[in-house]
XYZ file of C-alpha atoms in Angstrom:
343
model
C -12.603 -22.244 95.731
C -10.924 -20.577 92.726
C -13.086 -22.297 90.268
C -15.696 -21.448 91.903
C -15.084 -18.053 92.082
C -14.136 -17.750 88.185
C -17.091 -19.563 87.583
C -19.219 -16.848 89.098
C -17.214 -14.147 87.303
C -17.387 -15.677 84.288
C -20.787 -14.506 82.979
C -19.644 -10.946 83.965
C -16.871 -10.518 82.073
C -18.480 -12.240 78.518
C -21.114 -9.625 78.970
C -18.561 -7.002 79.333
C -16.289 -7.841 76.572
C -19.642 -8.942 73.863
C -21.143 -5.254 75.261
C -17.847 -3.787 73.967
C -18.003 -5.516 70.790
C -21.350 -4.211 70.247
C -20.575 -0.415 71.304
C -17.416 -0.273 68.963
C -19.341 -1.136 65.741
C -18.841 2.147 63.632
C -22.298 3.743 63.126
C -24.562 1.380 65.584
C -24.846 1.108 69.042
C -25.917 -2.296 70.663
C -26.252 -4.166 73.964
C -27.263 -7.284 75.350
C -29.150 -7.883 78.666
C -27.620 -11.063 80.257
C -25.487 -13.510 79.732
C -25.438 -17.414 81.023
C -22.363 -19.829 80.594
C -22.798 -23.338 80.757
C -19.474 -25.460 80.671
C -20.549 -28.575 80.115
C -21.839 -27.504 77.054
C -19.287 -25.743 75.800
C -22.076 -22.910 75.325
C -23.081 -19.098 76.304
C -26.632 -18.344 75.994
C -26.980 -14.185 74.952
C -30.323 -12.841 75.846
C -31.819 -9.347 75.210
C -29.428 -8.192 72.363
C -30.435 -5.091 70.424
C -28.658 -3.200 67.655
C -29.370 0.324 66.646
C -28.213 2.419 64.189
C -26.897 5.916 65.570
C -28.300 9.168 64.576
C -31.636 8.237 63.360
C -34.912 9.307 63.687
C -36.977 6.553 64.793
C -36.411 3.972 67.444
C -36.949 1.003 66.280
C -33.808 -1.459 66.856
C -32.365 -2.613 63.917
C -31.666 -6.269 65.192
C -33.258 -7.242 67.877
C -32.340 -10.996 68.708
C -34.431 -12.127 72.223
C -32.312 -15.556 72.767
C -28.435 -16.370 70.873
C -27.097 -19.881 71.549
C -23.724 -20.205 71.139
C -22.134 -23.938 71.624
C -19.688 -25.870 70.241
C -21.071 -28.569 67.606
C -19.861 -31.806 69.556
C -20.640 -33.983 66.424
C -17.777 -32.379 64.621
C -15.449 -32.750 67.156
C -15.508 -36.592 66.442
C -14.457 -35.812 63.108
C -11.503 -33.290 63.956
C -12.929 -30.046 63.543
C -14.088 -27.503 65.943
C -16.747 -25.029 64.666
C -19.831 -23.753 66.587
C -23.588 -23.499 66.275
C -26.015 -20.934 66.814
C -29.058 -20.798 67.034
C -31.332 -17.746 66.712
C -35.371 -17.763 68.647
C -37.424 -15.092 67.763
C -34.823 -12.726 66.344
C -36.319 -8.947 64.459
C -34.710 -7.615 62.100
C -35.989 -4.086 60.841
C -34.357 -2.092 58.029
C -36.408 1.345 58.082
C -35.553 3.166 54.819
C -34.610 6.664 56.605
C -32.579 4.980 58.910
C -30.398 3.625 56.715
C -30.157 6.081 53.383
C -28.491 9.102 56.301
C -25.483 8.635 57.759
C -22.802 8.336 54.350
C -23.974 5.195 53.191
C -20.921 5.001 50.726
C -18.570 4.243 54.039
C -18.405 0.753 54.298
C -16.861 0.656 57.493
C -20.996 1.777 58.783
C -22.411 -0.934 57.181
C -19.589 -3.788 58.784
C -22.288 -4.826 61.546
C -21.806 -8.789 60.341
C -18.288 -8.622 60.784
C -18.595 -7.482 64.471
C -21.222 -9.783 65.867
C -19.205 -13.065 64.229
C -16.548 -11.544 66.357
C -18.640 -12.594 69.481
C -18.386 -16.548 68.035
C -14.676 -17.473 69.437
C -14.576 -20.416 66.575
C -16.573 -20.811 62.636
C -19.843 -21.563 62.661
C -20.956 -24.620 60.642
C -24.134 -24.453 61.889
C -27.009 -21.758 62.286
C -30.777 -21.667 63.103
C -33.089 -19.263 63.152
C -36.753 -19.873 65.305
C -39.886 -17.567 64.457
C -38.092 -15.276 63.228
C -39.135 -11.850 62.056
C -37.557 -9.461 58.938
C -38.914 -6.465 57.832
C -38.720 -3.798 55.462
C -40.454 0.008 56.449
C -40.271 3.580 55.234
C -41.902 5.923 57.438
C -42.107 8.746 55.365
C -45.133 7.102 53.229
C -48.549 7.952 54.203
C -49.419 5.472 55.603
C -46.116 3.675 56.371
C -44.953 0.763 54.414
C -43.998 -2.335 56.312
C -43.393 -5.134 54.187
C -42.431 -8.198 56.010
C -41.927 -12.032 56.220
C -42.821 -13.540 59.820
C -42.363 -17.107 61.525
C -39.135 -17.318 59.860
C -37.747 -20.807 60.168
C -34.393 -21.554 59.051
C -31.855 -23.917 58.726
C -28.079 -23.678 57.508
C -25.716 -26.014 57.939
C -21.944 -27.870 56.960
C -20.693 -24.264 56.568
C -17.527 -24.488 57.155
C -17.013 -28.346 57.456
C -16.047 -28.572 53.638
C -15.826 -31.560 52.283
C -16.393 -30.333 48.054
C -16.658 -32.222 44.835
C -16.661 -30.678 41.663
C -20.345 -30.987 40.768
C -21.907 -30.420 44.470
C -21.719 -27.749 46.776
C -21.378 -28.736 50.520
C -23.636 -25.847 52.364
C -27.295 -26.164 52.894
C -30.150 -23.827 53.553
C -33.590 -23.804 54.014
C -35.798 -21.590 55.253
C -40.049 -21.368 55.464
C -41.967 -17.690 56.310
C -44.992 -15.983 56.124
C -45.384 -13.149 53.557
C -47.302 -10.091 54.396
C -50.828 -10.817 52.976
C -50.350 -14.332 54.606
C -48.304 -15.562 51.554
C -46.278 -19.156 51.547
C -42.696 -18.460 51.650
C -40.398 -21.667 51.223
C -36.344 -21.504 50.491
C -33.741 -24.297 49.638
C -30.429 -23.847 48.156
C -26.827 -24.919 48.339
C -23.494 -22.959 48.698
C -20.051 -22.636 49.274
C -19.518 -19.967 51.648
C -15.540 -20.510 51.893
C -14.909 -18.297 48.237
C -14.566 -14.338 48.693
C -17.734 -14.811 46.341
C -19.990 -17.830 47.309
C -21.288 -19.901 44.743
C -25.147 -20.421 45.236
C -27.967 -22.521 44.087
C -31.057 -21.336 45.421
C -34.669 -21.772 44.535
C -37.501 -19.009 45.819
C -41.062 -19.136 45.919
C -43.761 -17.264 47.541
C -47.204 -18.318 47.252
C -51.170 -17.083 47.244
C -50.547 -14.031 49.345
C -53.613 -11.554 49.389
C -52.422 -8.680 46.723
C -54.227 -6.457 49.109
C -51.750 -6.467 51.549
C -49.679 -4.840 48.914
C -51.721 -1.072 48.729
C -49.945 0.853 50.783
C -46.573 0.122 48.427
C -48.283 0.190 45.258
C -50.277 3.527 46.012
C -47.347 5.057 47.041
C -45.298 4.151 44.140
C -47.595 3.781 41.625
C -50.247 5.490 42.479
C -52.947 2.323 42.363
C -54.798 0.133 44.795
C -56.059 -3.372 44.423
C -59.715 -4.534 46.064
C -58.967 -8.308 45.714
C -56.813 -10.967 44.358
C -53.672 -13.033 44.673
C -49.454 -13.027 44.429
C -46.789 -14.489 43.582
C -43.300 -14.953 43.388
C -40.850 -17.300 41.890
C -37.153 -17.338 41.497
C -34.187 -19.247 40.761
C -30.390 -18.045 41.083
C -27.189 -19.549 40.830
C -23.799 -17.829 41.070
C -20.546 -19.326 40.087
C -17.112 -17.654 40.117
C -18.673 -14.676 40.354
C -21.146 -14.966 37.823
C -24.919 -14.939 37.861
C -27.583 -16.404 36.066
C -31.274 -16.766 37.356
C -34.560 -15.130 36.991
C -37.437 -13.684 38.808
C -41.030 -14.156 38.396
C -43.640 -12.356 39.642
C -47.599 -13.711 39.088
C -50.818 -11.951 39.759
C -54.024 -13.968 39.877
C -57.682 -12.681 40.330
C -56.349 -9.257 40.846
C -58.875 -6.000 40.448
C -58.273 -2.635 40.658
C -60.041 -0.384 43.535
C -62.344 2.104 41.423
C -62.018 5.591 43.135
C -63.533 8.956 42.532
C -60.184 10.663 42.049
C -59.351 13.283 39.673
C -59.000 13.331 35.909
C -55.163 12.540 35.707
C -55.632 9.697 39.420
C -58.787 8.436 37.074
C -57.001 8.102 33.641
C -53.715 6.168 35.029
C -56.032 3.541 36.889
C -57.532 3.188 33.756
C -54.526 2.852 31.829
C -53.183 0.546 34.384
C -56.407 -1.768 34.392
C -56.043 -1.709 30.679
C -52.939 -3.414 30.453
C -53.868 -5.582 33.107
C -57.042 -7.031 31.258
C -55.044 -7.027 27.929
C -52.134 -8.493 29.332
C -53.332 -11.810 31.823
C -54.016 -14.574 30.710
C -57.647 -15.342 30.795
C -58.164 -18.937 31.052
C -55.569 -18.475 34.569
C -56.677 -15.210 35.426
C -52.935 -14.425 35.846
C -50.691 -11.709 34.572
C -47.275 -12.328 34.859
C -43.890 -11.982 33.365
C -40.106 -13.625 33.557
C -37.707 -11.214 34.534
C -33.884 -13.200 33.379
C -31.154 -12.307 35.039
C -27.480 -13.367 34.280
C -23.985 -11.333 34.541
C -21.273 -10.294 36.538
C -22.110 -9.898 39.872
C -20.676 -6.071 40.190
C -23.136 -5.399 36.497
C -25.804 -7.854 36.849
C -28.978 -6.341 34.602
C -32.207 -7.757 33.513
C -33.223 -7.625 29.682
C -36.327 -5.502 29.767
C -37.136 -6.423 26.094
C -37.434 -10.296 27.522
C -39.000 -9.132 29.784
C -41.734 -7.313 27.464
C -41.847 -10.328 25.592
C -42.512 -12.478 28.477
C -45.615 -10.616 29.428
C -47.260 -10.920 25.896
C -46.272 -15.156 25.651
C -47.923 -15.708 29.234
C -50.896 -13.342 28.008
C -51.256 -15.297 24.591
C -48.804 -18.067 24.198
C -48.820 -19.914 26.951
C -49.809 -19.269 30.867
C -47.188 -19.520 33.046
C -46.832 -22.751 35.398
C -47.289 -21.768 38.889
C -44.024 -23.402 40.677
C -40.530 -22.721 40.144
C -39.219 -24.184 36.728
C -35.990 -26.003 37.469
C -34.844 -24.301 34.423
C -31.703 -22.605 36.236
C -28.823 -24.844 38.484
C -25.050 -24.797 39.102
C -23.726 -25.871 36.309
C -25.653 -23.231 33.759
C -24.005 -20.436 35.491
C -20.950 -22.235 35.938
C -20.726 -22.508 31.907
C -21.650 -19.006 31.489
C -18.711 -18.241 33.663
C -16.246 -20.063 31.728
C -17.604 -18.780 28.671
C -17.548 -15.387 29.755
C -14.062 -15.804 30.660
């Protein structure tokens, strides 16, 4: 009868305590809407949990996860270790600009939300999963609002904490698949070793043949141009190792065309100056502009070399057109020799 009784209590007093984890997260307020325990699985299932940042002006949640799956990973219990899984369906999460630049963004203590909700898994998780998922950048103060986002967010990470390390391979996995804004490709695979205060990484990035379009309301605002047609881009490879970066980014533009407005003299003469470059700059056989942005440092200085970056431009324009695909030019071990020559 006892059992049975805690059994029914149970559920209440998770929600309680994971409800008082969320309220005590300095700067955001969160909640979740029911709890369900199942023993035999060794699992709690969260549903409804929202977290918002305090003091803001909209009210959009900032992480809004419909369904968390918490369980033990019974295949690692064969081998000695418990760790957990989780796994995330249809989970939002929405940075809006305002939000987040008010409120002392130098105190770090406001910006420790990860810390608290791995406080609601008891054990390490090796494993996580994220279902049609949803992450998205907006600023409200543009006319019209930006909202750049990736949607049907599938991901995969696993053997995080079950380390088993050589010297040459890193034991973590991840990949993930999206789709852009402008209905663009996304695809993500990587390793890592999440044990080190910094991880080492090796991740490849691509997003592919998203409609440029999609892109006005960030470009007008910033830049003051608009695009009638045409496709992006992006590619990307980074690897960090003792603390040291080396990578690159590279962004492609194919079939793009500027909107031609009746605006005034100055609106009318950057356009111009902007489709100039644009037409002197592609490639013409591709129909792409493009450039390779490098990027290698220390992670607390990492810069990009602007004059490679120039030059970059000018060899896809005239040398030779970039390859769309990632290059498998960066891995591991090239920014694990930087590091030791850095050293």
């Amino acid at each position: 009868m006892i059992l049975i009784i805690g059994r029914l209590l149970l559920p209440y007093y998770v929600k309680k305590y994971v409800n008082n984890v969320l309220a005590d997260i300095p700067g955001y307020y969160g909640q979740v809407t029911d709890i369900d325990i199942s023993l035999l699985r060794g699992a709690y299932v969260i549903d409804g949990l929202y977290l918002n940042k305090i003091d803001v002006g909209s009210q959009v949640s900032f992480l809004d996860f419909e369904k968390t799956d918490i369980s033990i990973e019974w295949r690692s219990i064969f081998k000695g270790k418990i760790v957990s899984e989780i796994i995330l369906t249809r989970p939002k999460f929405t940075y809006i600009f305002e939000d987040h630049k008010k409120n002392n963004l130098e105190d770090p203590e406001l910006n420790d939300w990860t810390k608290a909700l791995t406080d609601l898994v008891p054990i390490d998780i090796n494993r996580l999963e994220v279902i049609n998922g949803k992450a998205a950048f907006v600023q409200l103060s543009a006319n019209p609002n930006i909202d750049l986002h990736l949607d049907q967010i599938d991901l995969e990470a696993k053997n995080l904490r079950n380390i088993a390390r050589t010297d040459k391979e890193l034991p973590s996995s991840v990949k993930a698949t999206a789709v852009s804004i402008g209905g663009g490709t996304v695809k993500l695979n990587g390793k890592m070793d999440l044990v080190k205060t910094i991880p080492d990484i090796d991740i490849s990035f691509s997003l592919e043949e998203a409609k440029v379009t999609s892109l006005n309301d960030f470009t007008n605002h910033y830049a003051g141009i608009d695009f009638n047609n045409g496709e992006y881009s992006v590619y990307s490879e980074v690897a960090i190792a003792d603390g040291f970066l080396k990578g690159y980014v590279k962004p492609m533009l194919t079939d793009a065309r500027l909107i031609g407005r009746e605006d005034g003299f100055l609106d009318t003469l950057w356009e111009g100056f902007v489709g100039f470059f644009k037409f002197a700059l592609k490639n013409h056989k591709t129909n792409t502009l493009a450039t390779k942005v490098p990027l290698e440092g220390d992670l607390n200085t990492v810069e990009s070399n602007i004059w490679v970056a120039i030059f970059n431009i000018f060899e896809n324009a005239w040398i030779k057109a970039f390859k769309g695909m990632t290059d498998n030019s960066v891995n591991f071990e090239d920014a694990k020799k930087a590091a030791d020559k850095a050293k």
